[in-house]
């Protein structure tokens, strides 16, 4: 049985101890050694748990990213038309950096032989771009009147800042996972709860089927 599936965290074979030094490197393992009280056996179990934890988050994170960008994109479509992503239109309501990101995404699509359109542009922009669309500078022009359109099931007492803060915590978690960074010390239960809440505020049905097949709670409980 792979050690990633152990619930009693049996002793790591010597060959794997050597392999970790060779391929993972002591520098990379150091945060886990520190968290494990410099007990290498437990540090390796923490490292593997961290990898499996990130893997389990990938599915709900992917589902949320798609739902979130489509929800924001729908607001832009309704408010600015199906060419909102063109520089001549976007420059009227987005900052310079965001307009540059649009231009880059458009060039990438063309290089792949894809004709840019609204759907392709929404899918082709990074989660970082979409998270930035909730920044306070866009509240007067967009979110003062369209927040409920993007999050139709949000609580009545939740404001724009509450959404913005949650999106950025999810973005930070996503970036740590995708860059293979340690998740030690993070409130993963709280972040998972926020991720599920945000998805529910967009679409309760989507949140339901994602939650029913998600393994995040299980791996949180398996932490060494």
mmCIF file of C-alpha atoms in Angstrom:
data_model
loop_
_atom_site.group_PDB
_atom_site.id
_atom_site.type_symbol
_atom_site.label_atom_id
_atom_site.label_comp_id
_atom_site.label_asym_id
_atom_site.label_seq_id
_atom_site.Cartn_x
_atom_site.Cartn_y
_atom_site.Cartn_z
ATOM 1 C CA UNK A 1 0.000 0.000 0.000
ATOM 2 C CA UNK A 2 1.438 3.459 -0.886
ATOM 3 C CA UNK A 3 2.382 5.424 2.205
ATOM 4 C CA UNK A 4 0.076 8.242 1.047
ATOM 5 C CA UNK A 5 -2.824 5.927 1.878
ATOM 6 C CA UNK A 6 -1.628 4.997 5.356
ATOM 7 C CA UNK A 7 -3.746 6.259 8.203
ATOM 8 C CA UNK A 8 -1.309 4.990 10.865
ATOM 9 C CA UNK A 9 1.772 6.470 9.156
ATOM 10 C CA UNK A 10 4.034 3.465 9.183
ATOM 11 C CA UNK A 11 7.797 3.740 9.047
ATOM 12 C CA UNK A 12 9.184 5.176 5.814
ATOM 13 C CA UNK A 13 11.564 2.717 4.075
ATOM 14 C CA UNK A 14 15.232 3.689 4.017
ATOM 15 C CA UNK A 15 15.220 3.752 0.215
ATOM 16 C CA UNK A 16 12.564 6.454 0.283
ATOM 17 C CA UNK A 17 14.517 8.473 2.851
ATOM 18 C CA UNK A 18 17.466 8.477 0.459
ATOM 19 C CA UNK A 19 15.214 9.293 -2.488
ATOM 20 C CA UNK A 20 13.792 12.347 -0.714
ATOM 21 C CA UNK A 21 17.278 13.726 -0.128
ATOM 22 C CA UNK A 22 18.126 13.184 -3.781
ATOM 23 C CA UNK A 23 14.994 14.395 -5.545
ATOM 24 C CA UNK A 24 13.126 16.614 -3.090
ATOM 25 C CA UNK A 25 16.324 17.974 -1.437
ATOM 26 C CA UNK A 26 16.825 18.854 2.233
ATOM 27 C CA UNK A 27 16.154 22.551 1.538
ATOM 28 C CA UNK A 28 12.738 21.779 0.112
ATOM 29 C CA UNK A 29 11.948 19.414 2.980
ATOM 30 C CA UNK A 30 13.065 21.891 5.650
ATOM 31 C CA UNK A 31 9.612 23.463 6.348
ATOM 32 C CA UNK A 32 8.254 19.965 6.929
ATOM 33 C CA UNK A 33 11.223 19.024 9.112
ATOM 34 C CA UNK A 34 10.579 22.124 11.214
ATOM 35 C CA UNK A 35 6.879 21.315 11.526
ATOM 36 C CA UNK A 36 7.724 17.711 12.446
ATOM 37 C CA UNK A 37 10.160 18.666 15.201
ATOM 38 C CA UNK A 38 13.018 17.589 12.910
ATOM 39 C CA UNK A 39 11.802 14.009 12.868
ATOM 40 C CA UNK A 40 12.409 12.960 9.295
ATOM 41 C CA UNK A 41 9.886 10.128 9.216
ATOM 42 C CA UNK A 42 7.044 12.457 10.164
ATOM 43 C CA UNK A 43 8.381 15.218 7.900
ATOM 44 C CA UNK A 44 8.109 12.920 4.886
ATOM 45 C CA UNK A 45 4.583 11.944 5.844
ATOM 46 C CA UNK A 46 3.748 15.651 6.143
ATOM 47 C CA UNK A 47 5.236 16.302 2.704
ATOM 48 C CA UNK A 48 3.199 13.518 1.128
ATOM 49 C CA UNK A 49 0.072 14.640 2.980
ATOM 50 C CA UNK A 50 0.683 18.184 1.691
ATOM 51 C CA UNK A 51 0.881 16.841 -1.872
ATOM 52 C CA UNK A 52 -2.316 14.830 -1.490
ATOM 53 C CA UNK A 53 -4.032 17.801 0.172
ATOM 54 C CA UNK A 54 -3.205 19.995 -2.806
ATOM 55 C CA UNK A 55 -4.419 17.316 -5.178
ATOM 56 C CA UNK A 56 -7.745 17.049 -3.345
ATOM 57 C CA UNK A 57 -8.231 20.826 -3.522
ATOM 58 C CA UNK A 58 -7.631 20.855 -7.269
ATOM 59 C CA UNK A 59 -11.130 19.660 -8.170
ATOM 60 C CA UNK A 60 -13.195 22.162 -6.128
ATOM 61 C CA UNK A 61 -10.728 24.921 -6.983
ATOM 62 C CA UNK A 62 -11.137 24.203 -10.702
ATOM 63 C CA UNK A 63 -14.920 24.141 -10.411
ATOM 64 C CA UNK A 64 -14.991 27.410 -8.492
ATOM 65 C CA UNK A 65 -12.600 29.149 -10.894
ATOM 66 C CA UNK A 66 -14.751 28.245 -13.881
ATOM 67 C CA UNK A 67 -18.000 29.255 -12.150
ATOM 68 C CA UNK A 68 -16.503 32.492 -10.827
ATOM 69 C CA UNK A 69 -14.967 33.707 -14.090
ATOM 70 C CA UNK A 70 -18.146 32.856 -16.013
ATOM 71 C CA UNK A 71 -20.235 34.758 -13.465
ATOM 72 C CA UNK A 72 -18.032 37.870 -13.645
ATOM 73 C CA UNK A 73 -17.797 37.543 -17.420
ATOM 74 C CA UNK A 74 -21.597 37.487 -17.664
ATOM 75 C CA UNK A 75 -21.763 40.803 -15.785
ATOM 76 C CA UNK A 76 -19.262 42.382 -18.168
ATOM 77 C CA UNK A 77 -21.182 41.005 -21.142
ATOM 78 C CA UNK A 78 -24.458 42.500 -19.940
ATOM 79 C CA UNK A 79 -22.946 45.822 -18.935
ATOM 80 C CA UNK A 80 -20.428 46.440 -21.723
ATOM 81 C CA UNK A 81 -21.500 44.146 -24.578
ATOM 82 C CA UNK A 82 -19.967 41.089 -26.206
ATOM 83 C CA UNK A 83 -16.837 43.033 -27.175
ATOM 84 C CA UNK A 84 -16.054 44.156 -23.630
ATOM 85 C CA UNK A 85 -12.676 42.428 -23.905
ATOM 86 C CA UNK A 86 -11.470 44.605 -26.796
ATOM 87 C CA UNK A 87 -8.926 47.173 -25.696
ATOM 88 C CA UNK A 88 -11.010 50.073 -27.013
ATOM 89 C CA UNK A 89 -13.897 49.082 -24.730
ATOM 90 C CA UNK A 90 -12.007 47.621 -21.757
ATOM 91 C CA UNK A 91 -9.784 50.676 -21.393
ATOM 92 C CA UNK A 92 -12.878 52.674 -20.429
ATOM 93 C CA UNK A 93 -13.482 50.676 -17.243
ATOM 94 C CA UNK A 94 -10.361 48.578 -16.526
ATOM 95 C CA UNK A 95 -6.917 49.690 -15.411
ATOM 96 C CA UNK A 96 -3.912 49.617 -17.723
ATOM 97 C CA UNK A 97 -2.472 46.368 -16.401
ATOM 98 C CA UNK A 98 -5.748 44.511 -16.887
ATOM 99 C CA UNK A 99 -6.083 45.855 -20.428
ATOM 100 C CA UNK A 100 -2.565 44.581 -21.137
ATOM 101 C CA UNK A 101 -3.553 41.141 -19.842
ATOM 102 C CA UNK A 102 -6.517 41.167 -22.207
ATOM 103 C CA UNK A 103 -4.223 42.008 -25.119
ATOM 104 C CA UNK A 104 -1.851 39.185 -24.169
ATOM 105 C CA UNK A 105 -4.691 36.661 -23.887
ATOM 106 C CA UNK A 106 -6.013 37.759 -27.253
ATOM 107 C CA UNK A 107 -2.588 37.285 -28.883
ATOM 108 C CA UNK A 108 -2.238 33.829 -27.355
ATOM 109 C CA UNK A 109 -5.559 32.752 -28.788
ATOM 110 C CA UNK A 110 -4.571 33.984 -32.235
ATOM 111 C CA UNK A 111 -1.251 32.151 -32.014
ATOM 112 C CA UNK A 112 -3.197 28.953 -31.359
ATOM 113 C CA UNK A 113 -5.374 29.608 -34.394
ATOM 114 C CA UNK A 114 -8.424 30.479 -32.287
ATOM 115 C CA UNK A 115 -10.552 33.458 -33.193
ATOM 116 C CA UNK A 116 -11.027 35.585 -30.062
ATOM 117 C CA UNK A 117 -14.576 35.909 -28.842
ATOM 118 C CA UNK A 118 -16.261 36.473 -25.499
ATOM 119 C CA UNK A 119 -16.272 32.825 -24.392
ATOM 120 C CA UNK A 120 -12.670 32.180 -25.438
ATOM 121 C CA UNK A 121 -11.445 35.337 -23.717
ATOM 122 C CA UNK A 122 -13.226 34.499 -20.471
ATOM 123 C CA UNK A 123 -11.637 31.046 -20.444
ATOM 124 C CA UNK A 124 -8.232 32.306 -21.560
ATOM 125 C CA UNK A 125 -7.672 34.818 -18.765
ATOM 126 C CA UNK A 126 -5.993 33.809 -15.502
ATOM 127 C CA UNK A 127 -7.727 33.444 -12.166
ATOM 128 C CA UNK A 128 -5.506 36.282 -10.986
ATOM 129 C CA UNK A 129 -7.099 38.529 -13.600
ATOM 130 C CA UNK A 130 -10.602 37.584 -12.502
ATOM 131 C CA UNK A 131 -9.785 37.991 -8.815
ATOM 132 C CA UNK A 132 -8.524 41.501 -9.574
ATOM 133 C CA UNK A 133 -11.887 42.332 -11.131
ATOM 134 C CA UNK A 134 -13.343 42.419 -7.607
ATOM 135 C CA UNK A 135 -10.849 45.094 -6.495
ATOM 136 C CA UNK A 136 -12.325 48.143 -4.671
ATOM 137 C CA UNK A 137 -11.514 50.429 -7.597
ATOM 138 C CA UNK A 138 -14.211 48.671 -9.642
ATOM 139 C CA UNK A 139 -16.923 48.960 -7.004
ATOM 140 C CA UNK A 140 -18.361 52.334 -8.100
ATOM 141 C CA UNK A 141 -18.591 51.480 -11.794
ATOM 142 C CA UNK A 142 -19.559 47.804 -11.579
ATOM 143 C CA UNK A 143 -20.191 46.241 -8.188
ATOM 144 C CA UNK A 144 -22.321 48.915 -6.578
ATOM 145 C CA UNK A 145 -25.168 47.696 -8.775
ATOM 146 C CA UNK A 146 -24.127 44.288 -10.175
ATOM 147 C CA UNK A 147 -22.790 42.299 -7.219
ATOM 148 C CA UNK A 148 -26.043 40.406 -6.759
ATOM 149 C CA UNK A 149 -26.000 39.494 -10.456
ATOM 150 C CA UNK A 150 -22.625 37.796 -10.076
ATOM 151 C CA UNK A 151 -23.537 36.192 -6.736
ATOM 152 C CA UNK A 152 -27.322 35.758 -6.826
ATOM 153 C CA UNK A 153 -27.435 33.611 -3.681
ATOM 154 C CA UNK A 154 -25.149 35.672 -1.467
ATOM 155 C CA UNK A 155 -26.378 36.609 2.043
ATOM 156 C CA UNK A 156 -28.146 39.946 2.308
ATOM 157 C CA UNK A 157 -25.660 41.200 4.910
ATOM 158 C CA UNK A 158 -22.574 40.462 2.784
ATOM 159 C CA UNK A 159 -20.905 43.379 1.018
ATOM 160 C CA UNK A 160 -18.405 43.803 -1.799
ATOM 161 C CA UNK A 161 -15.415 43.780 0.562
ATOM 162 C CA UNK A 162 -16.495 40.440 1.966
ATOM 163 C CA UNK A 163 -16.475 38.951 -1.532
ATOM 164 C CA UNK A 164 -13.149 40.585 -2.417
ATOM 165 C CA UNK A 165 -11.423 39.316 0.724
ATOM 166 C CA UNK A 166 -12.655 35.762 0.216
ATOM 167 C CA UNK A 167 -11.641 35.676 -3.439
ATOM 168 C CA UNK A 168 -8.124 36.773 -2.551
ATOM 169 C CA UNK A 169 -7.773 34.150 0.168
ATOM 170 C CA UNK A 170 -8.860 31.520 -2.354
ATOM 171 C CA UNK A 171 -6.403 32.940 -4.908
ATOM 172 C CA UNK A 172 -3.574 32.758 -2.379
ATOM 173 C CA UNK A 173 -4.423 29.134 -1.579
ATOM 174 C CA UNK A 174 -4.629 28.274 -5.274
ATOM 175 C CA UNK A 175 -1.235 29.805 -5.962
ATOM 176 C CA UNK A 176 0.380 27.941 -3.080
ATOM 177 C CA UNK A 177 -1.064 24.657 -4.325
ATOM 178 C CA UNK A 178 -0.120 25.239 -7.964
ATOM 179 C CA UNK A 179 3.422 26.273 -6.982
ATOM 180 C CA UNK A 180 3.850 23.239 -4.714
ATOM 181 C CA UNK A 181 4.218 25.342 -1.575
ATOM 182 C CA UNK A 182 3.603 24.032 1.963
ATOM 183 C CA UNK A 183 0.059 24.293 3.260
ATOM 184 C CA UNK A 184 1.231 23.863 6.837
ATOM 185 C CA UNK A 185 -0.209 26.414 9.227
ATOM 186 C CA UNK A 186 -3.116 27.285 6.956
ATOM 187 C CA UNK A 187 -6.699 26.986 8.174
ATOM 188 C CA UNK A 188 -7.610 24.550 5.426
ATOM 189 C CA UNK A 189 -11.017 23.741 6.910
ATOM 190 C CA UNK A 190 -11.876 27.435 6.958
ATOM 191 C CA UNK A 191 -10.606 28.011 3.427
ATOM 192 C CA UNK A 192 -12.493 24.996 2.142
ATOM 193 C CA UNK A 193 -15.633 26.310 3.819
ATOM 194 C CA UNK A 194 -15.169 29.715 2.172
ATOM 195 C CA UNK A 195 -14.609 28.069 -1.204
ATOM 196 C CA UNK A 196 -17.834 26.109 -0.857
ATOM 197 C CA UNK A 197 -19.718 29.203 0.351
ATOM 198 C CA UNK A 198 -18.542 31.249 -2.627
ATOM 199 C CA UNK A 199 -19.588 28.523 -5.024
ATOM 200 C CA UNK A 200 -22.986 28.296 -3.342
ATOM 201 C CA UNK A 201 -23.489 32.040 -3.718
ATOM 202 C CA UNK A 202 -22.981 31.613 -7.457
ATOM 203 C CA UNK A 203 -24.906 28.355 -7.888
ATOM 204 C CA UNK A 204 -26.132 26.068 -5.058
ATOM 205 C CA UNK A 205 -26.596 23.133 -7.441
ATOM 206 C CA UNK A 206 -22.990 23.324 -8.615
ATOM 207 C CA UNK A 207 -21.788 23.566 -5.044
ATOM 208 C CA UNK A 208 -23.869 20.494 -4.202
ATOM 209 C CA UNK A 209 -22.404 18.149 -6.772
ATOM 210 C CA UNK A 210 -18.857 19.394 -6.195
ATOM 211 C CA UNK A 211 -19.138 18.958 -2.430
ATOM 212 C CA UNK A 212 -20.637 15.474 -2.792
ATOM 213 C CA UNK A 213 -17.563 14.176 -4.640
ATOM 214 C CA UNK A 214 -14.824 16.274 -2.992
ATOM 215 C CA UNK A 215 -12.115 14.587 -0.889
ATOM 216 C CA UNK A 216 -10.773 17.700 0.901
ATOM 217 C CA UNK A 217 -12.401 16.990 4.303
ATOM 218 C CA UNK A 218 -11.033 13.443 4.284
ATOM 219 C CA UNK A 219 -7.448 14.536 3.698
ATOM 220 C CA UNK A 220 -7.702 17.284 6.303
ATOM 221 C CA UNK A 221 -8.526 14.578 8.833
ATOM 222 C CA UNK A 222 -5.563 12.453 7.684
ATOM 223 C CA UNK A 223 -2.920 15.054 8.556
ATOM 224 C CA UNK A 224 -0.006 13.291 10.331
#
